[in-house]
Structures are given as structure tokens and as C-alpha cells.
Amino acid sequence: MPASRIEAGVRTFDFTAQEFSSPFVDGARPTPFWSYVPGLLPLMRVRRGEPLRVRLGNRLSEHTSIHWHGIRVPNAMDGVPFITQKPVYAGETFTYEFTPPDAGTFFFHPHCNEADQVGRGLAGLLIVTGDETEPFDDDIPVVVKDWRIGDDGQFLPLYTPKGASRAGTFGNIRSVNGVSQYRRNVPAQGHVRVRIANIDPTRIIEVGVEGASAQVIAIDGNAVEPFHLDSWRMGPAMRLDLAIATPKPGESLRVIDYAQAELYTLAHLTADDRIAPARRNPPRLIPSPIPEPDLSTAIAQSFVFGASSGPLGEYIESLDPNDPLTAIILDTLCAGPQTFWAINRRSWPNDGHRNLPPPIARLSAGKSYKFTLQNATPHSHPIHLHGHTCKVLSASKRTIPVHYADTVLVTPKERVEIAFVAAPGDWMFHCHILEHIETGMMGYIRVA
Ligand code: C2O
Ligand code: CU
């Protein structure tokens, strides 16, 4: 937990984006990772309604910024270089100041050169407290992120045309909270809160729990009517809070990622001799004050997440990812960074923001909107809208409860409907597979 202090009533943190060095695996060569504070992936815990200030210094050799993912900040604090602020150039500082309006599990990361900056470690968890009616018997962050590191300890390429033109480039070392096997003791026979945050640039996980019963209590930080967790798919940037009933002393439970044929244990929790106070149900969470969209007047707009216009894009969209020939074709076609993804056939240019495109939609502040997100590709895309917490109404290929979220997974050929009340500003709207951002699947909406 990075140090903070109260300055004239404001909770203040000093962050400096810089390179540190440490071995990631026992006995391996040191890796030059990037972080805001000494140590990997800082975890901030702040209170809802408490003014927050974060001074960001930049000791990297390239510009950076911090985006507060999922927090309904004023537009000027949203951390998007060239859109909401000047880039924080090497040697410069920028001060973020806002008061988190909602409690829950959030995270933060730069909003430029993302595959590289996040891939090297620039990210952290932001827990905003204040949503509990009574405390849980433990509160356990589970921050999921892979690393791509060679035998020499150096990062392997974090962007590859081959990955970018498909589901993304995967890491070769998995981790939770920066360690490869995350274990922890928990009080027995109680209820613990587990905050899962998938902050990986690429990986989609499917979370389940074995050895205990678990309820979903929040999605992307937003309280839901608790429901039993069977399994829940989480793309990059998505969060899930669970209430897990812990077993008898000495017994253990596991939080598991089922997405791959080979299961990966995200957290191994063992009940110790501390017996939690008797309580039949987990504590309730207090819902956040999210503006409720009016579906009877909501203005409908639709967005197709697909390939860029032109023959290359249309061809890429038509390829079958399971056909071995596809890989060979894409390797040839997509060599070198270029844009091949798009929203409504418009690609975000990969030219260092020399030419900012016009907004992809213009909305009126305070009005309700219903967006249909349509996936025209054979890959899943976690779609994120900045500055808003959206009501997820339906998904055409899955049964999901109506819930609030800032990032929704849209599976191949699926249609997902979301609704929200527009807040003023220019807000980025993009896929959160970081290589898909860099190859065009991004735009912004202008709300005035
Ligand atoms: Cu975490 Cu623009 O996103
Ligand atoms: Cu994507």
C-alpha cells in the first residue's frame, strides 16, 4: 500500500512512474519493470466521498498519464492524453484531483502506449471503501496479470502483429498480486470478500470457486443483488466481488480460472484457527448512486466492433480463428503495426495523435441512451466506456443478470445492450484488449 497523507483535508499520494528491477521468478534474472511506487502493482484504499489527490511524476523516457478506470471522474481528470489533458512528458508532473463518487473495486493505468506501459507493470488497484453495512471477515484483492519475460529477464515484445490481429499477445508467466501462487489464510466459518480484478492486457478468464460456496456481490465495483457464482467470464479490465463462505479450520478453498483446458488457481485460501463471529448471511453492500437511465425515452445508437474499412479489414473479419491457415495468412498480412480494427468501420489512427478523429457519436448531457454493441469478429472484446457506469440490459448469446458495469464482454457475433445517462465531456469508448486499442478499436463520444 503506497504511503499517503492528509493535506488540508485531501488524501494525497505521490506517484512517480519509473523503472525498478527485480526477478519475477525465483532464481531468474532481474526484470526492469515499471511502477508508480517501489514494488509491483500498488493497491490504494480510499474512502468514498473523501477528496483525493495523486501527483504523478514521470521518470520514464516517454509520455504517460493515469486513467481511473470505472471512476465517474470529471472529464478533465480522466487521464487521456490529447483528449482530456496534455500528455505528462518525461520529467513532468500532473496532479489528479477528484472525489470518488462510488465505492467499489476499481483500477488505474496509463492511457497511451498501453500494451507496453501496462505490460511492463504500470497499473494498480483502487479500492474505494464505504459500501459495507458491516465489515467482512477478510478483504482479499486478487489482481490477475500475466508477464511476458524471456530467460534473460527482459520483457519479450508486448505488441505483436500476430497477437494484435487476433485475440492479443499472451504473457508466459501468470500471476496474482504479483506472485505465481497466491495463498492466504482466512478466518474459518465466516464470509470473506474477494475482489477479483483482471488487469491483464489480453487474457479473458472464467472465474469459479471450489471447496466453498460463493456469491457474486458486485460487478465492476457495483453492488448487485447477490447471486450464486457458477462461473463468470471476465475480460481485461473487468472486476468481480465475491462473498465466499469459508470452511472449517484447516480446510481450504480455491478460486479458479477455468478458461483454459489447464485450470489455474487464482487464490488458495486456507481457513485457520480464527473462528469468525456467527452470522448466517454475508453483509449486504450499499448500491452506488448511479443515475438510472430512462429506457422509455432512451435514444438508441448502435456500434459494430469489427475490422477496419477496406479489403484487408473485411478479409480479416471473415477468417476462421480455428483454421491453422488463418495464422499464416495473418502473419503475412499484418506484419508491422497498422490499424485493422474499428468501430463502425472507423479506425482510431495509430499516428501518435497527430490527427484526432471526430467523435464517433454526439450526445446531450443528462439524456438517456441505449447503445447496442455488436461484435462482428471471431474474437471476444471487452468494451469500455469512460466516465459512465452503464446498465447492462442483455446479451444475445448468454443469460446475464441486469447489472451495472463500465466494461462489458461482447463475445463473437454477440449483441449486447447497455443504457446510461450521458455525462458531459469527451469520453473514450474502446475495446480493453490493449493491442486492439493500438490497432484501431477505439473512438470517443462527445457529450455536450
Ligand atoms: Cu481502462 Cu480507456 O481504459
Ligand atoms: Cu478487442
XYZ file of C-alpha atoms and ligand atoms in Angstrom:
452
model
C 0.000 0.000 0.000
C 1.666 3.263 -1.086
C 2.122 5.926 1.579
C -0.391 8.741 1.656
C -1.045 11.741 3.863
C -3.843 14.200 4.517
C -3.032 17.674 3.166
C -5.657 20.246 4.107
C -8.359 17.572 4.166
C -7.250 15.909 0.927
C -5.928 12.337 0.853
C -2.670 12.773 -1.103
C -0.456 10.242 -2.867
C 2.858 10.821 -4.644
C 3.391 8.546 -7.626
C 6.418 8.510 -9.904
C 6.266 6.370 -12.999
C 9.714 4.830 -13.236
C 11.691 1.693 -13.820
C 12.525 -0.679 -10.993
C 14.226 -4.011 -11.208
C 13.614 -7.368 -9.594
C 13.497 -11.041 -10.570
C 9.968 -12.214 -11.330
C 10.594 -15.893 -10.812
C 12.836 -17.478 -8.182
C 16.387 -17.631 -9.420
C 15.624 -15.720 -12.624
C 17.464 -12.631 -13.884
C 16.076 -9.263 -12.717
C 13.396 -7.729 -14.921
C 13.244 -3.942 -15.437
C 9.547 -3.473 -14.586
C 7.689 -0.155 -14.402
C 5.693 1.036 -11.428
C 4.371 4.163 -9.716
C 5.909 3.228 -6.351
C 8.638 0.792 -5.307
C 7.094 -2.676 -5.663
C 4.636 -4.130 -8.126
C 1.038 -3.083 -8.728
C 0.230 -0.672 -5.883
C -3.066 -1.036 -4.077
C -4.770 2.179 -2.994
C -7.577 2.131 -0.478
C -9.516 5.376 -0.207
C -12.916 6.367 1.164
C -15.950 7.227 -0.900
C -16.558 10.959 -0.665
C -13.047 11.758 0.577
C -11.215 14.216 -1.709
C -8.269 12.504 -3.386
C -5.119 13.950 -4.938
C -2.495 11.961 -6.833
C 0.659 13.719 -8.009
C 2.091 11.834 -10.935
C 5.752 12.407 -11.747
C 7.226 10.877 -14.874
C 10.723 9.431 -14.818
C 10.201 7.294 -17.893
C 11.634 8.303 -21.251
C 8.182 8.585 -22.861
C 4.941 10.382 -22.000
C 2.322 8.803 -19.773
C -0.912 9.539 -17.824
C -3.261 7.850 -15.371
C -6.798 6.831 -16.261
C -9.033 5.982 -13.269
C -10.889 3.077 -14.778
C -14.553 2.925 -13.792
C -14.492 6.006 -11.560
C -17.026 8.642 -12.607
C -14.496 11.490 -12.595
C -14.893 14.961 -14.121
C -13.702 14.756 -17.730
C -10.500 16.759 -17.107
C -9.333 14.101 -14.618
C -9.928 11.140 -16.943
C -6.274 10.804 -17.917
C -6.433 10.531 -21.700
C -3.515 12.337 -23.382
C -4.518 14.751 -26.155
C -8.226 14.304 -25.364
C -8.696 15.296 -21.708
C -5.207 16.532 -20.804
C -1.733 17.270 -22.119
C 0.468 14.187 -22.020
C 2.684 14.022 -18.935
C 6.019 14.199 -20.767
C 9.255 12.754 -19.399
C 10.391 14.839 -16.419
C 6.975 16.498 -15.956
C 4.272 16.113 -13.333
C 0.482 16.256 -13.375
C -1.866 16.363 -10.399
C -5.124 14.416 -10.450
C -7.790 15.651 -8.054
C -11.264 14.230 -7.653
C -13.623 12.791 -5.068
C -14.652 9.198 -5.824
C -18.456 9.252 -6.010
C -18.914 5.472 -5.844
C -17.469 2.774 -3.595
C -16.161 -0.492 -5.013
C -13.264 -2.202 -6.750
C -11.580 -0.112 -9.471
C -8.134 0.168 -11.015
C -5.879 2.618 -12.793
C -3.450 2.571 -15.693
C -1.847 4.854 -18.301
C -3.809 5.727 -21.445
C -1.004 5.792 -24.027
C 1.310 3.142 -25.434
C -0.800 0.864 -23.310
C 0.268 -2.618 -24.322
C 3.818 -1.655 -23.441
C 3.278 0.510 -20.363
C 0.723 -1.782 -18.707
C 2.606 -4.852 -19.924
C 5.676 -3.605 -18.047
C 3.644 -3.124 -14.880
C 2.167 0.392 -14.834
C -1.200 -0.253 -13.184
C -2.681 -0.599 -9.723
C -5.826 -1.437 -7.817
C -8.060 1.280 -6.399
C -10.433 0.194 -3.668
C -12.990 2.784 -2.654
C -14.448 1.817 0.721
C -17.823 2.796 2.088
C -20.164 0.214 0.561
C -20.295 -2.189 3.521
C -23.016 -2.192 6.143
C -20.700 -4.251 8.372
C -17.178 -5.498 7.702
C -16.458 -8.873 6.118
C -14.210 -11.297 7.994
C -11.444 -10.566 5.485
C -10.996 -8.482 2.335
C -8.808 -10.107 -0.302
C -7.687 -8.450 -3.530
C -6.973 -10.875 -6.389
C -5.221 -8.859 -9.095
C -4.732 -11.002 -12.181
C -1.933 -10.133 -14.595
C 0.483 -12.080 -16.781
C 4.022 -11.123 -17.680
C 5.963 -11.712 -20.891
C 9.537 -12.269 -19.889
C 12.420 -14.088 -21.571
C 15.115 -16.222 -19.925
C 17.404 -13.196 -19.815
C 14.905 -11.383 -17.577
C 13.994 -8.868 -20.306
C 10.451 -8.307 -21.491
C 9.527 -10.119 -24.666
C 7.705 -7.971 -27.259
C 4.435 -6.814 -25.693
C 2.928 -5.959 -29.048
C 2.992 -8.478 -31.870
C 1.123 -8.040 -35.166
C 0.162 -11.690 -34.913
C -1.423 -11.176 -31.481
C -2.927 -7.790 -32.281
C -4.740 -9.146 -35.327
C -6.260 -11.913 -33.219
C -7.101 -12.268 -29.505
C -3.952 -10.422 -28.354
C -0.441 -11.410 -27.265
C -0.442 -13.543 -24.125
C 2.115 -13.458 -21.327
C 4.159 -16.522 -20.476
C 4.155 -16.116 -16.676
C 0.860 -15.913 -14.831
C 0.467 -14.073 -11.560
C -1.987 -12.945 -8.919
C -0.983 -9.979 -6.774
C 2.431 -10.247 -8.444
C 3.164 -13.813 -7.289
C 2.724 -17.037 -9.238
C 0.948 -18.999 -6.457
C -1.209 -16.784 -4.327
C -2.089 -18.292 -0.938
C -3.556 -16.780 2.159
C -5.033 -17.824 5.492
C -8.564 -16.694 6.226
C -10.800 -16.896 9.314
C -12.853 -20.111 9.480
C -16.624 -20.337 9.090
C -17.047 -16.724 8.087
C -17.627 -14.644 4.996
C -14.711 -13.110 3.142
C -14.845 -10.540 0.383
C -12.697 -11.442 -2.609
C -12.097 -8.642 -5.123
C -11.028 -10.077 -8.448
C -9.595 -7.608 -10.956
C -8.480 -8.816 -14.358
C -5.935 -6.163 -15.314
C -4.167 -8.280 -17.901
C -3.721 -6.608 -21.308
C -5.082 -9.679 -23.100
C -6.332 -12.644 -21.120
C -10.019 -13.473 -20.625
C -10.581 -15.557 -17.511
C -13.548 -17.581 -16.308
C -13.788 -17.477 -12.541
C -15.255 -20.115 -10.269
C -14.762 -21.301 -6.700
C -14.136 -24.845 -5.474
C -14.379 -26.019 -1.881
C -16.829 -23.356 -0.740
C -19.920 -21.594 -1.895
C -19.560 -18.152 -3.399
C -21.952 -15.364 -4.232
C -21.395 -12.524 -6.660
C -21.918 -9.302 -4.711
C -20.557 -6.670 -7.105
C -19.662 -6.345 -10.782
C -17.137 -3.694 -11.813
C -17.463 -2.336 -8.285
C -21.252 -2.020 -8.419
C -23.348 -3.875 -5.856
C -25.732 -6.465 -7.309
C -28.500 -8.478 -5.700
C -26.236 -11.375 -4.554
C -26.435 -14.476 -6.763
C -24.699 -17.828 -6.639
C -21.465 -17.936 -8.621
C -21.345 -20.763 -11.069
C -18.699 -19.231 -13.285
C -18.225 -15.711 -14.626
C -16.236 -14.645 -17.643
C -14.020 -11.594 -17.196
C -12.206 -9.827 -19.994
C -9.359 -7.390 -19.395
C -10.411 -4.516 -17.079
C -13.419 -6.321 -15.610
C -13.829 -6.772 -11.852
C -15.930 -9.114 -9.762
C -16.500 -9.052 -5.999
C -17.396 -12.321 -4.330
C -18.620 -13.188 -0.858
C -17.212 -16.610 -0.058
C -18.290 -18.708 2.927
C -15.078 -20.065 4.433
C -14.804 -23.696 5.601
C -13.820 -25.262 8.952
C -10.331 -24.676 10.393
C -7.673 -26.476 8.357
C -9.814 -26.800 5.219
C -9.191 -24.796 2.119
C -10.932 -23.429 -0.936
C -9.701 -22.300 -4.318
C -10.631 -19.507 -6.659
C -10.057 -20.912 -10.126
C -9.711 -19.707 -13.698
C -11.464 -22.301 -15.881
C -10.896 -20.511 -19.190
C -8.104 -22.774 -20.407
C -8.093 -26.550 -20.537
C -5.418 -26.426 -17.849
C -7.011 -24.852 -14.769
C -5.127 -22.106 -12.981
C -5.605 -21.448 -9.271
C -6.006 -17.724 -8.767
C -6.101 -17.959 -4.976
C -5.709 -20.767 -2.497
C -7.368 -19.784 0.787
C -6.959 -21.886 3.925
C -9.160 -21.441 6.964
C -7.091 -21.125 10.140
C -7.992 -21.218 13.841
C -9.606 -17.822 13.872
C -13.325 -18.541 14.033
C -15.406 -15.767 12.541
C -18.350 -14.444 14.552
C -21.516 -16.394 13.764
C -23.575 -14.750 11.015
C -25.922 -16.507 8.625
C -25.501 -14.377 5.537
C -22.714 -12.223 4.157
C -23.059 -8.494 4.871
C -25.014 -6.528 2.261
C -23.387 -3.930 0.056
C -24.813 -0.452 -0.325
C -25.509 0.322 -4.004
C -23.776 3.282 -5.626
C -25.767 6.371 -6.629
C -25.615 5.649 -10.379
C -28.036 7.767 -12.439
C -30.840 5.483 -13.659
C -31.348 5.632 -17.453
C -34.935 6.145 -18.571
C -35.487 3.299 -21.026
C -38.784 4.699 -22.287
C -37.069 7.803 -23.701
C -33.553 6.437 -24.277
C -32.074 7.332 -27.660
C -30.826 4.227 -29.450
C -27.461 4.052 -31.202
C -25.594 1.079 -32.478
C -21.920 0.293 -32.758
C -20.283 -2.508 -34.674
C -16.931 -3.672 -33.385
C -15.195 -5.145 -36.360
C -12.399 -4.751 -38.800
C -11.364 -1.538 -40.490
C -12.833 -0.500 -43.815
C -11.183 -1.681 -46.999
C -10.400 -5.109 -48.314
C -7.853 -6.027 -45.588
C -10.326 -5.372 -42.774
C -13.179 -7.204 -44.434
C -10.929 -10.113 -45.214
C -9.644 -10.328 -41.615
C -13.203 -10.291 -40.324
C -14.080 -13.283 -42.459
C -11.207 -15.541 -41.325
C -11.879 -18.511 -39.064
C -9.588 -18.281 -35.991
C -9.597 -22.067 -35.613
C -8.256 -22.684 -39.089
C -4.456 -23.138 -38.944
C -4.160 -21.355 -42.283
C -5.562 -18.188 -40.695
C -2.464 -17.740 -38.568
C -0.199 -17.967 -41.574
C -2.306 -15.542 -43.596
C -2.466 -13.015 -40.742
C 1.253 -13.193 -40.081
C 1.887 -12.213 -43.669
C -0.832 -9.579 -43.941
C -0.373 -7.898 -40.582
C 3.391 -7.576 -40.329
C 4.272 -4.173 -38.929
C 1.986 -2.026 -36.755
C -1.097 -0.866 -38.563
C -4.763 -0.410 -37.921
C -7.056 -3.246 -38.767
C -9.740 -2.952 -36.070
C -12.519 -0.370 -35.986
C -15.820 0.784 -34.516
C -18.444 1.279 -37.217
C -15.616 0.781 -39.733
C -13.740 3.789 -38.332
C -10.259 3.027 -37.012
C -8.533 5.058 -34.344
C -5.409 6.293 -36.148
C -2.078 4.965 -34.993
C -0.152 8.173 -35.682
C 0.726 9.452 -32.211
C -2.470 11.575 -32.139
C -1.268 13.947 -34.847
C -4.774 13.798 -36.311
C -7.517 13.381 -33.763
C -10.583 11.947 -35.452
C -14.024 13.458 -34.843
C -16.195 11.850 -32.147
C -17.918 8.604 -33.065
C -21.178 9.912 -31.559
C -22.519 13.213 -30.194
C -24.783 13.032 -27.162
C -26.666 15.503 -24.980
C -25.746 15.699 -21.316
C -28.415 14.387 -18.971
C -30.254 12.387 -21.655
C -30.618 8.604 -21.548
C -29.042 6.471 -24.274
C -29.286 2.854 -25.240
C -26.238 1.527 -27.083
C -26.246 -1.751 -28.957
C -22.739 -3.190 -29.121
C -22.333 -5.673 -31.904
C -19.298 -7.878 -32.349
C -18.595 -8.658 -35.999
C -15.367 -10.546 -35.318
C -14.491 -14.086 -34.268
C -12.815 -12.787 -31.051
C -14.294 -11.559 -27.775
C -13.924 -7.850 -26.996
C -14.331 -6.283 -23.536
C -15.858 -2.902 -24.398
C -15.299 0.008 -22.035
C -16.957 3.430 -21.934
C -15.151 6.072 -19.882
C -16.876 8.294 -17.361
C -20.087 6.284 -17.109
C -21.415 3.296 -15.264
C -23.780 1.593 -17.672
C -26.778 -0.607 -17.072
C -26.145 -3.856 -18.954
C -29.575 -4.904 -20.209
C -28.995 -8.039 -22.238
C -26.546 -10.169 -24.188
C -27.753 -12.129 -27.194
C -25.684 -15.258 -26.580
C -25.669 -15.557 -22.808
C -28.048 -15.171 -19.902
C -26.714 -12.468 -17.646
C -28.493 -10.611 -14.870
C -29.226 -6.931 -15.453
C -26.348 -5.167 -13.711
C -24.200 -2.056 -13.801
C -20.739 -2.144 -15.360
C -18.124 0.029 -17.037
C -16.749 -2.781 -19.213
C -18.807 -5.465 -20.941
C -17.609 -8.556 -22.686
C -19.063 -8.974 -26.159
C -18.403 -12.488 -27.393
C -18.005 -13.395 -31.091
C -21.016 -12.327 -33.167
C -22.845 -11.308 -29.992
C -25.050 -8.240 -29.417
C -25.054 -6.565 -26.000
C -27.341 -3.727 -24.949
C -26.310 -1.094 -22.432
C -28.007 2.093 -21.232
C -26.754 5.125 -19.357
C -27.341 8.792 -18.634
C -24.800 10.876 -20.578
C -22.327 12.955 -18.535
C -20.589 15.959 -20.104
C -17.177 15.520 -21.722
C -15.229 13.658 -24.382
C -15.205 10.033 -23.282
C -13.164 7.228 -24.787
C -15.023 4.171 -25.949
C -12.901 1.146 -26.805
C -12.011 -2.492 -26.534
C -9.823 -3.181 -23.483
C -7.584 -5.728 -25.163
C -4.703 -3.287 -25.255
C -3.338 -4.332 -28.628
C -6.804 -3.830 -30.113
C -6.714 -0.200 -28.915
C -3.395 0.280 -30.653
C -4.694 -1.195 -33.882
C -7.840 0.883 -34.178
C -10.710 -0.375 -31.967
C -11.205 2.929 -30.182
C -13.206 6.093 -30.529
C -14.792 8.693 -28.291
C -18.224 10.079 -27.667
C -18.757 13.806 -27.200
C -21.374 14.714 -24.614
C -22.306 18.402 -24.523
Cu -9.149 1.066 -18.564
Cu -9.718 3.575 -21.708
O -9.451 2.300 -20.165
Cu -10.806 -6.289 -28.724
